[in-house]
C-alpha positions as a printed NumPy array, in Angstrom:
array([[ 15.979,  26.794,   0.113],
       [ 14.811,  24.391,  -2.351],
       [ 13.575,  26.138,  -5.906],
       [ 10.187,  24.401,  -5.873],
       [  8.005,  23.445,  -2.313],
       [  6.772,  19.861,  -4.014],
       [  8.076,  17.184,  -6.387],
       [  5.12 ,  17.776,  -8.443],
       [  6.087,  21.807,  -8.978],
       [  9.583,  20.818, -10.105],
       [  8.61 ,  18.127, -12.364],
       [  6.397,  20.942, -14.154],
       [  8.906,  23.575, -13.629],
       [ 11.664,  20.496, -15.656],
       [ 13.401,  20.815, -12.403],
       [ 14.961,  17.105, -11.501],
       [ 15.616,  16.667,  -8.207],
       [ 17.256,  14.183,  -6.055],
       [ 14.801,  11.667,  -5.45 ],
       [ 13.651,  11.652,  -9.126],
       [ 16.942,  10.318,  -9.745],
       [ 16.573,   7.559,  -7.254],
       [ 13.393,   6.296,  -8.849],
       [ 14.859,   6.893, -12.065],
       [ 17.712,   4.331, -11.905],
       [ 15.72 ,   2.161,  -9.357],
       [ 13.082,   1.803, -12.018],
       [ 15.306,   1.885, -15.222],
       [ 12.832,   4.438, -16.67 ],
       [ 14.408,   7.56 , -18.672],
       [ 14.349,  10.753, -16.694],
       [ 12.103,  12.606, -19.269],
       [  9.372,   9.911, -19.349],
       [  8.963,  10.354, -15.352],
       [  9.438,  13.826, -14.717],
       [  6.307,  14.224, -17.764],
       [  4.404,  11.958, -15.837],
       [  5.346,  13.269, -12.308],
       [  4.077,  16.904, -14.046],
       [  0.747,  15.259, -15.045],
       [ -0.071,  13.166, -11.707],
       [  0.371,  10.08 , -12.814],
       [  3.17 ,   9.091, -11.036],
       [  3.774,  10.484,  -7.787],
       [  7.258,  10.507,  -5.289],
       [  6.327,  10.948,  -1.769],
       [  9.196,  11.996,  -0.38 ],
       [  8.022,  14.453,   2.836],
       [ 11.544,  16.823,   3.359],
       [ 12.284,  16.464,   6.831],
       [ 12.286,  12.243,   6.42 ],
       [ 15.867,  12.047,   5.484],
       [ 16.45 ,   8.792,   6.177],
       [ 14.065,   7.968,   2.418],
       [ 15.146,   5.867,  -0.11 ],
       [ 12.312,   7.151,  -2.581],
       [ 10.689,   5.073,  -4.449],
       [  7.378,   5.877,  -7.751],
       [  4.165,   5.37 ,  -7.614],
       [  1.922,   5.464, -10.655],
       [  2.063,   4.684, -14.582],
       [  4.858,   2.441, -16.153],
       [  6.36 ,   1.228, -12.331],
       [  6.335,  -2.034, -10.351],
       [  3.525,  -2.511,  -8.432],
       [  4.649,  -0.963,  -5.156],
       [  3.218,  -3.044,  -1.921],
       [  2.448,  -1.391,   1.512],
       [  2.662,  -2.956,   5.715],
       [  0.605,  -1.488,   7.368],
       [  1.096,  -1.492,  11.48 ],
       [  0.957,   0.253,  15.12 ],
       [ -0.272,   0.862,  18.435],
       [ -3.57 ,   0.004,  19.776],
       [ -5.394,   0.47 ,  23.249],
       [ -5.521,  -3.553,  22.904],
       [ -1.839,  -4.228,  22.898],
       [  0.753,  -1.291,  23.405],
       [  3.871,  -3.194,  22.324],
       [  6.393,  -0.577,  20.78 ],
       [  8.964,  -3.739,  20.73 ],
       [  6.269,  -5.961,  18.891],
       [  5.1  ,  -3.086,  16.715],
       [  8.975,  -2.094,  15.834],
       [  9.654,  -5.715,  15.034],
       [  7.523,  -5.491,  12.639],
       [  8.917,  -2.457,  11.089],
       [ 12.481,  -3.942,  10.526],
       [ 11.039,  -7.249,   9.039],
       [  9.166,  -4.551,   6.675],
       [ 12.152,  -3.008,   5.55 ],
       [ 13.98 ,  -6.155,   5.625],
       [ 11.403,  -7.698,   2.889],
       [ 11.908,  -4.637,   0.47 ],
       [  8.251,  -2.943,   1.172],
       [  8.25 ,   0.413,   0.274],
       [  5.771,   2.115,   2.649],
       [  4.457,   1.616,   5.873],
       [  1.607,   3.249,   7.442],
       [  1.636,   3.8  ,  11.242],
       [ -2.036,   3.632,  12.087],
       [ -1.5  ,   3.726,  15.768],
       [ -4.482,   5.399,  17.893],
       [ -3.976,   4.892,  21.458],
       [ -2.228,   7.379,  23.733],
       [  0.547,  10.008,  21.636],
       [  1.412,   8.151,  19.325],
       [  4.347,  10.077,  17.728],
       [  6.528,   8.388,  20.187],
       [  6.659,   5.513,  17.495],
       [  5.867,   7.403,  14.779],
       [  9.136,   9.404,  14.593],
       [ 11.084,   6.669,  15.815],
       [  9.753,   4.868,  12.665],
       [ 10.527,   8.371,  10.475],
       [ 13.989,   7.899,  11.946],
       [ 15.151,   4.552,  10.292],
       [ 12.743,   3.789,   7.667],
       [ 13.846,   4.29 ,   3.973],
       [  9.551,   3.326,   3.222],
       [  7.688,   5.587,   2.445],
       [  5.581,   6.647,   5.981],
       [  1.699,   6.924,   5.594],
       [ -0.838,   8.042,   8.614],
       [ -4.625,   8.699,   8.915],
       [ -4.786,  11.631,  10.987],
       [ -8.076,  10.39 ,  11.488],
       [ -7.233,   7.907,  13.789],
       [ -5.033,   9.588,  15.563],
       [ -7.294,  13.214,  16.736],
       [ -8.73 ,  11.295,  19.744],
       [ -5.562,  11.03 ,  21.228],
       [ -3.936,  14.277,  20.195],
       [ -6.263,  16.82 ,  20.323],
       [ -7.388,  14.967,  24.249],
       [-10.623,  15.501,  23.018],
       [-13.542,  13.381,  22.578],
       [-15.182,  12.9  ,  18.851],
       [-18.032,  15.712,  19.813],
       [-16.031,  17.851,  21.308],
       [-13.283,  18.047,  18.409],
       [-13.764,  21.047,  16.039],
       [-13.051,  21.259,  12.011],
       [-10.195,  23.139,  12.371],
       [ -8.853,  20.44 ,  15.115],
       [ -8.654,  18.755,  12.324],
       [ -6.284,  20.373,  10.311],
       [ -3.942,  20.521,  13.756],
       [ -3.494,  17.251,  13.469],
       [ -2.798,  16.734,   9.742],
       [  0.017,  19.103,  10.114],
       [  1.62 ,  17.873,  13.072],
       [  2.061,  14.571,  10.783],
       [  3.139,  16.709,   7.682],
       [  6.063,  18.28 ,  10.003],
       [  7.989,  15.328,  12.183],
       [  7.92 ,  13.662,   8.192],
       [  5.605,  11.766,   7.281],
       [  5.319,  11.187,   3.166],
       [  1.714,  10.256,   2.748],
       [ -1.477,  10.458,   4.423],
       [ -4.93 ,   8.949,   4.175],
       [ -7.522,  12.328,   4.341],
       [-11.213,  10.97 ,   3.665],
       [-12.344,  14.213,   1.629],
       [-14.666,  12.483,  -0.229],
       [-17.129,  11.443,   2.33 ],
       [-19.334,  14.725,   1.784],
       [-23.695,  15.439,   2.388],
       [-23.863,  15.073,  -1.546],
       [-21.789,  11.159,  -1.223],
       [-23.595,  10.447,   2.618],
       [-27.242,  10.431,   0.924],
       [-25.95 ,   8.044,  -2.017],
       [-24.655,   5.983,   0.75 ],
       [-28.298,   5.952,   3.659],
       [-30.577,   5.561,   0.18 ],
       [-28.246,   1.97 ,  -0.887],
       [-29.4  ,   0.804,   2.384],
       [-25.739,  -1.553,   2.58 ],
       [-25.4  ,  -5.071,   3.802],
       [-22.325,  -4.01 ,   5.675],
       [-22.858,   0.34 ,   5.869],
       [-19.354,   1.995,   6.699],
       [-16.4  ,  -0.529,   6.77 ],
       [-13.907,   2.008,   6.904],
       [-12.684,   3.653,  10.823],
       [-11.531,   6.992,   9.695],
       [-14.53 ,   6.997,   7.551],
       [-16.913,   5.643,   9.881],
       [-15.791,   8.944,  12.87 ],
       [-16.264,  11.484,  10.442],
       [-19.815,  10.048,   9.296],
       [-20.429,  10.221,  13.026],
       [-18.942,  13.2  ,  13.8  ],
       [-20.754,  14.826,  10.972],
       [-24.228,  13.844,  11.694],
       [-23.39 ,  14.528,  15.462],
       [-22.701,  17.986,  15.009],
       [-24.357,  17.923,  11.371],
       [-21.398,  19.849,   9.77 ],
       [-19.983,  19.027,   6.183],
       [-16.767,  17.179,   6.822],
       [-13.638,  19.131,   7.573],
       [-11.313,  17.876,   4.783],
       [-13.623,  18.178,   2.459],
       [-14.921,  22.192,   4.053],
       [-11.362,  22.942,   4.57 ],
       [ -9.784,  20.948,   1.548],
       [ -7.936,  24.064,   0.255],
       [ -6.389,  24.43 ,   3.773],
       [ -5.281,  20.881,   4.231],
       [ -3.595,  21.375,   0.416],
       [ -1.877,  24.383,   1.584],
       [ -0.514,  22.237,   4.907],
       [  0.428,  19.269,   2.265],
       [  2.261,  21.302,  -0.685],
       [  4.169,  23.158,   2.76 ],
       [  5.911,  19.875,   3.302],
       [  5.823,  18.031,   0.434],
       [  3.194,  15.122,   1.572],
       [  1.108,  13.558,  -1.334],
       [ -2.442,  12.991,  -0.411],
       [ -3.852,   9.808,  -0.024],
       [ -7.479,  10.409,  -0.574],
       [ -9.043,   7.678,   1.863],
       [-12.557,   5.433,   0.254],
       [-14.87 ,   6.447,   3.74 ],
       [-17.076,   4.668,   1.131],
       [-15.371,   1.361,   0.246],
       [-17.218,  -1.567,   0.037],
       [-16.972,  -3.769,   2.893],
       [-18.686,  -7.102,   1.686],
       [-18.512,  -8.391,  -2.107],
       [-22.692,  -7.487,  -1.639],
       [-21.897,  -4.044,  -1.804],
       [-19.092,  -3.454,  -4.149],
       [-19.489,  -1.332,  -7.029],
       [-22.75 ,   0.321,  -5.336],
       [-24.459,   3.844,  -6.083],
       [-22.396,   5.025,  -2.791],
       [-18.763,   3.804,  -3.424],
       [-19.198,   5.449,  -7.084],
       [-20.821,   8.467,  -6.155],
       [-17.561,   9.279,  -3.591],
       [-15.341,   8.101,  -6.222],
       [-16.189,  10.666,  -8.742],
       [-16.135,  13.351,  -5.436],
       [-12.555,  12.272,  -5.391],
       [-11.966,  12.708,  -9.326],
       [-12.536,  15.73 ,  -8.062],
       [-10.455,  16.535,  -5.657],
       [ -7.256,  15.339,  -7.8  ],
       [ -8.017,  17.583,  -9.787],
       [ -7.711,  20.36 ,  -7.157],
       [ -4.832,  19.055,  -5.209],
       [ -2.557,  19.026,  -8.152],
       [ -3.699,  22.993,  -9.062],
       [ -1.631,  23.461,  -6.152],
       [  1.549,  21.125,  -6.806],
       [ -0.011,  18.616,  -4.394],
       [  0.872,  15.304,  -5.36 ],
       [ -2.318,  12.185,  -5.033],
       [ -2.924,   8.594,  -4.324],
       [ -6.241,   7.865,  -4.407],
       [ -7.819,   4.797,  -2.054],
       [ -9.746,   1.709,  -4.088],
       [-11.724,  -0.815,  -2.723],
       [-11.795,  -3.148,  -0.17 ],
       [-14.098,  -6.016,  -1.161],
       [-15.488,  -6.733,  -4.587],
       [-16.112, -10.116,  -6.653],
       [-13.582, -10.815,  -9.038],
       [-14.965,  -9.945, -12.154],
       [-15.877,  -6.419, -11.201],
       [-12.312,  -5.623, -10.375],
       [-11.043,  -5.112, -13.98 ],
       [-14.147,  -2.196, -14.796],
       [-13.345,  -0.911, -11.115],
       [ -9.839,  -0.325, -12.341],
       [-10.656,   1.303, -15.368],
       [-13.392,   3.506, -13.623],
       [-11.278,   4.62 , -11.089],
       [ -7.908,   5.863, -13.843],
       [-10.7  ,   7.128, -15.885],
       [-12.766,   9.218, -13.115],
       [ -9.568,  10.068, -11.583],
       [ -7.507,  11.58 , -14.801],
       [ -5.084,   8.218, -13.773],
       [ -3.972,   9.628, -10.755],
       [ -1.817,   6.392,  -8.742],
       [ -4.797,   3.837,  -7.411],
       [ -4.26 ,   2.368,  -4.104],
       [ -6.21 ,  -0.631,  -3.642],
       [ -7.293,  -2.78 ,  -0.175],
       [ -6.974,  -6.105,  -1.381],
       [ -9.673,  -6.058,  -2.908],
       [-10.679,  -9.59 ,  -1.388],
       [-13.05 , -11.566,  -3.661],
       [-14.961, -13.455,  -1.164],
       [-16.198, -12.545,   2.749],
       [-16.369, -16.162,   4.417],
       [-12.213, -16.797,   4.705],
       [-11.164, -15.557,   7.985],
       [ -7.779, -16.668,   8.842],
       [ -7.067, -16.886,   5.15 ],
       [ -7.304, -13.454,   3.774],
       [ -3.744, -12.366,   2.766],
       [ -5.043, -15.418,   0.437],
       [ -8.494, -13.794,  -0.691],
       [ -6.516, -10.228,  -0.92 ],
       [ -3.402, -11.49 ,  -3.04 ],
       [ -5.945, -13.015,  -5.433],
       [ -7.795,  -9.726,  -5.798],
       [ -4.535,  -7.33 ,  -5.792],
       [ -3.028,  -9.273,  -8.867],
       [ -6.001,  -8.852, -10.244],
       [ -5.864,  -5.38 ,  -9.555],
       [ -2.614,  -4.406, -10.411],
       [ -2.345,  -6.069, -13.506],
       [ -5.795,  -3.893, -14.907],
       [ -4.142,  -0.652, -13.461],
       [ -3.637,  -0.605,  -9.985],
       [ -0.335,   0.441,  -8.55 ],
       [  0.047,   0.437,  -5.032],
       [ -1.764,  -2.653,  -2.788],
       [ -2.212,  -2.367,   0.519],
       [ -1.502,  -5.888,   2.293],
       [ -4.101,  -7.849,   4.129],
       [ -2.425,  -9.993,   6.89 ],
       [ -3.733, -13.382,   7.877],
       [ -5.575, -11.681,  11.113],
       [ -7.685,  -9.293,   9.467],
       [-11.168,  -8.728,  10.795],
       [-10.256, -11.183,  13.679],
       [ -7.027,  -9.107,  15.451],
       [ -4.509,  -6.827,  15.589],
       [ -1.194,  -9.143,  13.882],
       [  1.904, -10.531,  15.379],
       [  4.918, -10.233,  13.141],
       [  4.011, -13.343,  11.696],
       [  0.863, -12.554,  10.3  ],
       [  2.875,  -9.31 ,   9.265],
       [  5.278, -11.789,   7.677],
       [  2.532, -14.098,   5.482],
       [  0.798, -10.666,   4.161],
       [  3.625,  -8.746,   2.799],
       [  4.671, -12.757,   1.602],
       [  1.07 , -12.671,  -0.339],
       [  1.287,  -9.342,  -1.07 ],
       [  4.55 ,  -9.335,  -3.416],
       [  3.626, -12.383,  -5.145],
       [  0.871, -10.326,  -6.383],
       [  2.904,  -7.56 ,  -7.261],
       [  4.771,  -9.146,  -9.005],
       [  2.783, -11.638, -11.177],
       [  1.098,  -8.532, -11.864],
       [  4.071,  -6.383, -12.914],
       [  5.071,  -9.503, -15.256],
       [  1.44 ,  -9.285, -16.741],
       [  2.023,  -5.721, -17.3  ],
       [  4.857,  -5.618, -19.068],
       [  7.101,  -4.13 , -16.794],
       [ 10.941,  -3.691, -17.821],
       [ 12.675,  -6.395, -16.125],
       [  9.724,  -7.981, -14.032],
       [ 10.621, -11.272, -15.375],
       [ 14.041, -11.824, -15.137],
       [ 14.438, -13.146, -11.61 ],
       [ 11.679, -15.567, -12.627],
       [ 13.529, -16.527, -15.461],
       [ 17.001, -17.285, -13.184],
       [ 15.219, -19.191, -11.033],
       [ 14.045, -21.186, -13.777],
       [ 17.152, -21.899, -15.298],
       [ 18.264, -23.057, -11.475],
       [ 15.852, -25.5  , -11.465],
       [ 16.204, -26.657, -14.49 ],
       [ 20.437, -27.411, -13.142],
       [ 18.765, -27.911,  -9.87 ],
       [ 20.921, -25.879,  -8.297],
       [ 19.511, -25.577,  -4.251],
       [ 21.571, -22.175,  -2.912],
       [ 20.983, -20.342,  -6.452],
       [ 17.203, -21.394,  -5.909],
       [ 17.204, -20.411,  -2.526],
       [ 18.605, -16.706,  -3.205],
       [ 16.116, -15.733,  -5.296],
       [ 12.917, -16.673,  -3.672],
       [ 11.221, -13.736,  -2.179],
       [ 11.096, -15.496,   1.085],
       [ 14.913, -17.298,   1.16 ],
       [ 14.308, -19.141,   4.77 ],
       [ 11.058, -20.474,   3.881],
       [ 11.919, -23.095,   1.077],
       [ 15.321, -23.565,   2.52 ],
       [ 13.525, -25.047,   5.753],
       [ 10.999, -27.366,   3.462],
       [ 14.344, -28.85 ,   2.075],
       [ 16.013, -29.249,   4.696],
       [ 12.774, -31.081,   6.88 ],
       [ 12.785, -34.202,   4.881],
       [ 15.926, -33.913,   2.334],
       [ 16.706, -36.677,  -0.099],
       [ 19.644, -38.934,  -0.382],
       [ 21.21 , -37.784,  -3.612],
       [ 21.067, -34.034,  -3.566],
       [ 20.223, -33.31 ,  -6.959],
       [ 17.002, -34.345,  -6.835],
       [ 13.816, -33.421,  -3.648],
       [ 12.576, -35.708,  -1.238],
       [  9.533, -36.012,  -3.623],
       [ 10.134, -37.218,  -7.601],
       [ 14.064, -38.684,  -5.808],
       [ 15.3  , -40.514,  -8.623],
       [ 12.401, -39.815, -10.871],
       [ 12.783, -36.061, -11.023],
       [ 12.062, -35.246, -13.888],
       [ 14.769, -32.152, -14.148],
       [ 17.379, -34.963, -13.199],
       [ 16.063, -37.489, -15.834],
       [ 16.173, -35.206, -18.946],
       [ 19.357, -33.486, -17.949],
       [ 21.288, -37.388, -17.868],
       [ 19.532, -38.375, -21.315],
       [ 20.287, -34.586, -23.394],
       [ 24.282, -35.081, -21.123],
       [ 24.437, -38.302, -23.047],
       [ 24.073, -40.352, -20.135],
       [ 22.561, -43.121, -18.95 ],
       [ 19.117, -42.977, -16.524],
       [ 19.54 , -45.507, -13.62 ],
       [ 16.356, -45.162, -11.415],
       [ 17.302, -48.568,  -8.63 ]])
């Protein structure tokens, strides 16, 4: 029997957990620093007591920026094998979190297998699963019914749950006054909004928030407080609806910490580049430096098919200015369920953004691999360069597709390679081009 219910409770009591030991070692962060920040809520270690295959990760101040991959079964694509292939790809690339966003049928078939094999943190959005799990239409679901789904996911071993508790009567009033261009683009948020409007009731996750926290505390599930009113276009970013909900989330964050439940705060969305830094500062201030989890943000709305790039640009800026956790975006965003290649492209783009931000933030050791890559480039050691790459397969394929006559160069420069020329001169050798 553990002497604590959650990682936060353990930290407040000065207890070093096995998960803290793992995070401290991975991050080379002194234990006293880690335990202090977990106790304050500035670092979360999502680790459900029933997720036995987990390799714990920390999210928050002073740690590497983590990335999340969205997967799951939908009504239009019920291919369990393909989704599991995406899971294995995500694990191979070292992604720290996988969110199962399944919204079709009895979703726990896929989720239970995912939890069984995944060393990555597992997240879910119980709202997506409510209709299938409860076998009721939206209007027929009661407030307490929604809590049953939260508990079912917690029991299965989910490490963090996105719960849209910040959308309530007050924030809906602000949203309606704003007259947005793209209204509500959060799937879970839109379903809750519809339920509230149809029934005339308050958001059950807000009304029964203390009961939700008790469920999460029992299994040490981190609450990821969803941003139902996140902007779905750069036109709507930083508007009254978004900020009003963020203020509510700040209060909900403190209430969760009082019950020793760890918190992630979810953020935008779509946002022009010049607004991102200010939004990160505002979130950290209003939400008491809780770890910030952002989708993108996408910095333009006109690049369907390339939104992994628009997201990576925004994600790099966001993380460099304080975001702690990036949700990947694939080229298929806004268009279809991503295939395996889309997932790979989204992962690589997000890892580039996260790593670039860690360099900018001065995370210890972040530049080490870049320096090794640069040294290998100077020596023109192709095998070593491939080994340091985020995706080692793609650069090898590019290089081998048009190989140079001289393996100490590439086919772009040939014998005019700047590295080759400089190396020869510094070694006292004669440079011959012909």
